[in-house]
PDB file of C-alpha atoms in Angstrom:
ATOM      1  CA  UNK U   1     177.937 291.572 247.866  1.00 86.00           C
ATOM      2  CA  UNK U   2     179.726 294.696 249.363  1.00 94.00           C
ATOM      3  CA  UNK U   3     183.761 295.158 248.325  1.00 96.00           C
ATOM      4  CA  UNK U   4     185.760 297.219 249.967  1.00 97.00           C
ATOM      5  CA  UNK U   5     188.763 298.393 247.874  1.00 96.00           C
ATOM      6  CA  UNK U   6     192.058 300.735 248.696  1.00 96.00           C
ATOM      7  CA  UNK U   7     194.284 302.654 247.011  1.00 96.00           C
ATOM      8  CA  UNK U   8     197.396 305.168 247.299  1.00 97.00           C
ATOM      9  CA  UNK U   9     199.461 303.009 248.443  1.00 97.00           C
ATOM     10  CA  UNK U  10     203.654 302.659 247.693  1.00 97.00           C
ATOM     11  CA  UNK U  11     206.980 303.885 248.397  1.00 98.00           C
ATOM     12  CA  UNK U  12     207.325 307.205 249.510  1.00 98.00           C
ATOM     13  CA  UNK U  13     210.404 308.890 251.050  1.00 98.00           C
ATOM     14  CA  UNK U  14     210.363 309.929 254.882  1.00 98.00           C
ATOM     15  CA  UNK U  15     208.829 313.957 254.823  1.00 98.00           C
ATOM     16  CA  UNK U  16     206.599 312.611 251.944  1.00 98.00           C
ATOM     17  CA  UNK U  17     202.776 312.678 251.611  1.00 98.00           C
ATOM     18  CA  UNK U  18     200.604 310.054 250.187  1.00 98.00           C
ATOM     19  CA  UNK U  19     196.691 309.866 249.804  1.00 98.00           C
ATOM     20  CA  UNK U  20     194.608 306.320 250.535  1.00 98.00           C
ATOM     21  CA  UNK U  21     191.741 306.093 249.305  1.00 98.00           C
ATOM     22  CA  UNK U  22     188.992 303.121 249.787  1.00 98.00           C
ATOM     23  CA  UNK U  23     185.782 302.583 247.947  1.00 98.00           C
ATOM     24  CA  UNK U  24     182.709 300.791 249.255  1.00 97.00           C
ATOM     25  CA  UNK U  25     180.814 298.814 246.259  1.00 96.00           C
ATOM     26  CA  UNK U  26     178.212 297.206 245.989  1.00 95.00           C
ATOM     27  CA  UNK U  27     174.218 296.278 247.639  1.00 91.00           C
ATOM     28  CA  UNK U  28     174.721 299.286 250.425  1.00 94.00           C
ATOM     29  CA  UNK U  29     172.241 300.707 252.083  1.00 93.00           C
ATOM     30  CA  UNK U  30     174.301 303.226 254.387  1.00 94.00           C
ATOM     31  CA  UNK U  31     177.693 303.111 256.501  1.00 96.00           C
ATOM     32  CA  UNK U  32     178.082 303.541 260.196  1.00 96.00           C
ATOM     33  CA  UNK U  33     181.918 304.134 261.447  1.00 97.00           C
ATOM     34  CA  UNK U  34     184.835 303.743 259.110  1.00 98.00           C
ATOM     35  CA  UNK U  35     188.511 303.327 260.176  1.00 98.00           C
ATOM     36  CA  UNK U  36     191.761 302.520 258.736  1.00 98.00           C
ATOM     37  CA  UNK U  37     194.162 300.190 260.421  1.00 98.00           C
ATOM     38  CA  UNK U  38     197.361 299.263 259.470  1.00 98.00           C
ATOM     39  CA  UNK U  39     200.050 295.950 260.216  1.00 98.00           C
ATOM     40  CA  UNK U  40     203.143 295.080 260.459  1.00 97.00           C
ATOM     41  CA  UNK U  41     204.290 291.861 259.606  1.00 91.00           C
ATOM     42  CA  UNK U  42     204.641 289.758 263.064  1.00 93.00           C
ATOM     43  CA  UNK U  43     202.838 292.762 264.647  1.00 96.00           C
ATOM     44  CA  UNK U  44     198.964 293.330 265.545  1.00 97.00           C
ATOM     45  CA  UNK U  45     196.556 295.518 263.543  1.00 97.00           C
ATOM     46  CA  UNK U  46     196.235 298.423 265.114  1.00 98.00           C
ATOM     47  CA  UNK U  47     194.118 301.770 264.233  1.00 98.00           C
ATOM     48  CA  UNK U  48     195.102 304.551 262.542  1.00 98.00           C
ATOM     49  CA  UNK U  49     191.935 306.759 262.842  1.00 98.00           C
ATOM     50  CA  UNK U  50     188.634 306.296 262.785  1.00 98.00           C
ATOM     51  CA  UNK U  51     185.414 308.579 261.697  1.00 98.00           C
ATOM     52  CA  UNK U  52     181.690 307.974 261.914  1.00 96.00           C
ATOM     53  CA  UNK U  53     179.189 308.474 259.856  1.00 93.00           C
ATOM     54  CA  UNK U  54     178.274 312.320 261.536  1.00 93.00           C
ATOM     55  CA  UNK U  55     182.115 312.881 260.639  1.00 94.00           C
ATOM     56  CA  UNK U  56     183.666 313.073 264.141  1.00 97.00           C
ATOM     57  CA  UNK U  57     187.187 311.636 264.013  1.00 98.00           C
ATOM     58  CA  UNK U  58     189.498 309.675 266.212  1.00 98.00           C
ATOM     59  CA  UNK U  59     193.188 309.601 265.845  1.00 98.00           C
ATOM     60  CA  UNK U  60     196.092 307.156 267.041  1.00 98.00           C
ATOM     61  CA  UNK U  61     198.543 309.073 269.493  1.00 98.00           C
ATOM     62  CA  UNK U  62     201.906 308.557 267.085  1.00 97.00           C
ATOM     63  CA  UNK U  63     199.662 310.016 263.978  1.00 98.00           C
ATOM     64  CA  UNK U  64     198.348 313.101 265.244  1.00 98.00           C
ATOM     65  CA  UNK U  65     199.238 316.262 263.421  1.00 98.00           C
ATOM     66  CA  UNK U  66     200.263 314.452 260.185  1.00 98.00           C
ATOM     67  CA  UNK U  67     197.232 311.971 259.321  1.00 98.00           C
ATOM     68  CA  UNK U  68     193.542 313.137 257.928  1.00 98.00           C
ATOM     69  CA  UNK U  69     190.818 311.070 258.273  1.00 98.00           C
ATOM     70  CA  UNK U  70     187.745 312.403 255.658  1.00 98.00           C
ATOM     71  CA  UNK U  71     184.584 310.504 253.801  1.00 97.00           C
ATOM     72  CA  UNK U  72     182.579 311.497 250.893  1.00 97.00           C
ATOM     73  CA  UNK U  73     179.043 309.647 251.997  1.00 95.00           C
ATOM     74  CA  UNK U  74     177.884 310.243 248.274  1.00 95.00           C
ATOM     75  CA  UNK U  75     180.458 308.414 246.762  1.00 96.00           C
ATOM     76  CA  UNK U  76     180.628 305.623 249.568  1.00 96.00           C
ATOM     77  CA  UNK U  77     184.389 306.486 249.971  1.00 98.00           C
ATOM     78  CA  UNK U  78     187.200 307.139 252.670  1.00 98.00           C
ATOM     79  CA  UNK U  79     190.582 308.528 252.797  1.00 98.00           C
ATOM     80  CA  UNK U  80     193.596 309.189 254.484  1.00 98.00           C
ATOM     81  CA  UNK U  81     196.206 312.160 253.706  1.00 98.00           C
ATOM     82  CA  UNK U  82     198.898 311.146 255.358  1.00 98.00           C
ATOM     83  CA  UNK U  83     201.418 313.831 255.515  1.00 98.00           C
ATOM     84  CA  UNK U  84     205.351 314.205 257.193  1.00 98.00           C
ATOM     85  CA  UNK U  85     205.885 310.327 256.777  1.00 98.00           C
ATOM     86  CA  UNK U  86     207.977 307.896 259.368  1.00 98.00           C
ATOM     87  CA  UNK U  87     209.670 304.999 258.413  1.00 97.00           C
ATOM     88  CA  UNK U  88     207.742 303.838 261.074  1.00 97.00           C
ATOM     89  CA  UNK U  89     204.376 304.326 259.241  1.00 98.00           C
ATOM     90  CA  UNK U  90     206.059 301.620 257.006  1.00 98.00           C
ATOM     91  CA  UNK U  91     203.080 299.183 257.354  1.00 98.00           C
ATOM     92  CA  UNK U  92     199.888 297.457 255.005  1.00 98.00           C
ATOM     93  CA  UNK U  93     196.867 299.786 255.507  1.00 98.00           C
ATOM     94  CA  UNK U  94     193.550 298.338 255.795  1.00 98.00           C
ATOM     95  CA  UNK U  95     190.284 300.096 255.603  1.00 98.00           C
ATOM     96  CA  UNK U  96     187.521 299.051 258.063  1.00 98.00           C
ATOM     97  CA  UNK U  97     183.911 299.852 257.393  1.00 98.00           C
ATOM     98  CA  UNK U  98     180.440 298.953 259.699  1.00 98.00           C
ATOM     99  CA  UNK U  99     178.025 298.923 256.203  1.00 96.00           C
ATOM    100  CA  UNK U 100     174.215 297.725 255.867  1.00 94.00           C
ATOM    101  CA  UNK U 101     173.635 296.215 253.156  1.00 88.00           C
ATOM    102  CA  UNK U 102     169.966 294.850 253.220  1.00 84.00           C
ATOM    103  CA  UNK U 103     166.642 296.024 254.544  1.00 86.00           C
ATOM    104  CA  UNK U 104     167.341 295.027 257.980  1.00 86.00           C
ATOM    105  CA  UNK U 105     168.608 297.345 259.943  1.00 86.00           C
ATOM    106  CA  UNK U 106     172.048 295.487 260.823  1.00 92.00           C
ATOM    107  CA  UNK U 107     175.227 296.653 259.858  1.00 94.00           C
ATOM    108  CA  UNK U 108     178.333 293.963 259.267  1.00 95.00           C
ATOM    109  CA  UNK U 109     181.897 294.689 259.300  1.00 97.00           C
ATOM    110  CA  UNK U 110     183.812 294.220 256.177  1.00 97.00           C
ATOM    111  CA  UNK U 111     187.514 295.138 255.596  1.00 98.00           C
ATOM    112  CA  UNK U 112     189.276 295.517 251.990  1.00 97.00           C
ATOM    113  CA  UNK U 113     192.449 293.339 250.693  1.00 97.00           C
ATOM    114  CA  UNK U 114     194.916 296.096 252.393  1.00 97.00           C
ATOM    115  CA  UNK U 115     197.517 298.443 250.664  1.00 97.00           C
ATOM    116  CA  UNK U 116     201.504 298.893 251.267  1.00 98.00           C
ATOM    117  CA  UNK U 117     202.885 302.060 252.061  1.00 98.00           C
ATOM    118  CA  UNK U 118     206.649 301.803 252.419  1.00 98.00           C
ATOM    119  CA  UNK U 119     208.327 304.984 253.536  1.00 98.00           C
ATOM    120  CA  UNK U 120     212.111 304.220 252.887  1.00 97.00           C
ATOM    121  CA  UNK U 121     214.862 306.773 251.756  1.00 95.00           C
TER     122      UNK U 121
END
């Protein structure tokens, strides 16, 4: 089966940086798009930032300028520098990846268990 598992997450202070990172494990073939979204409790999931498998990247409007979306294909992982932090990127992070993982050419979504990044003075 195919995990998908993230870490970096925790408390951080607002102006603070952290790193996410998620790994993709597993009977994989190759990954399409990958994305990281993020919740609030009582709120929907929304996305962070995206990037496919050619490396072009998509970013939400209120993380421009301070988020990083980058892959390493060869090590079937994702991350997500995350720099000048907001209370209000207080939120679980989940990562989001479109993988095949048989000899048919389908790819099936699969998310990991999420992470918490608290940004609290």
């Amino acid at each position: 089966q195919v995990q998908l598992v993230e870490s970096g997450g925790g408390l951080v202070q607002p102006g603070g940086s952290l790193r996410l990172s998620c790994a993709a494990s597993g009977s994989i073939f190759s990954i399409n798009d990958m994305a990281w979204y993020r919740q609030v409790l009582g709120k929907e999931r929304e996305l962070v930032a995206s990037i496919n498998s050619g490396g072009s990247t998509n970013y939400a409007d209120s993380v421009k300028g301070r988020f990083a979306i980058s892959r390493d294909n060869a090590k079937n992982t994702m991350y997500l520098q995350m720099n000048s932090l907001k209370p209000d990127d207080t939120a679980v992070y989940y990562c989001n990846a479109y993988i095949r993982h048989g000899p048919l050419y389908i790819y099936r979504e699969f998310w990991g268990q999420g992470t918490l990044v608290t940004v609290s003075s």
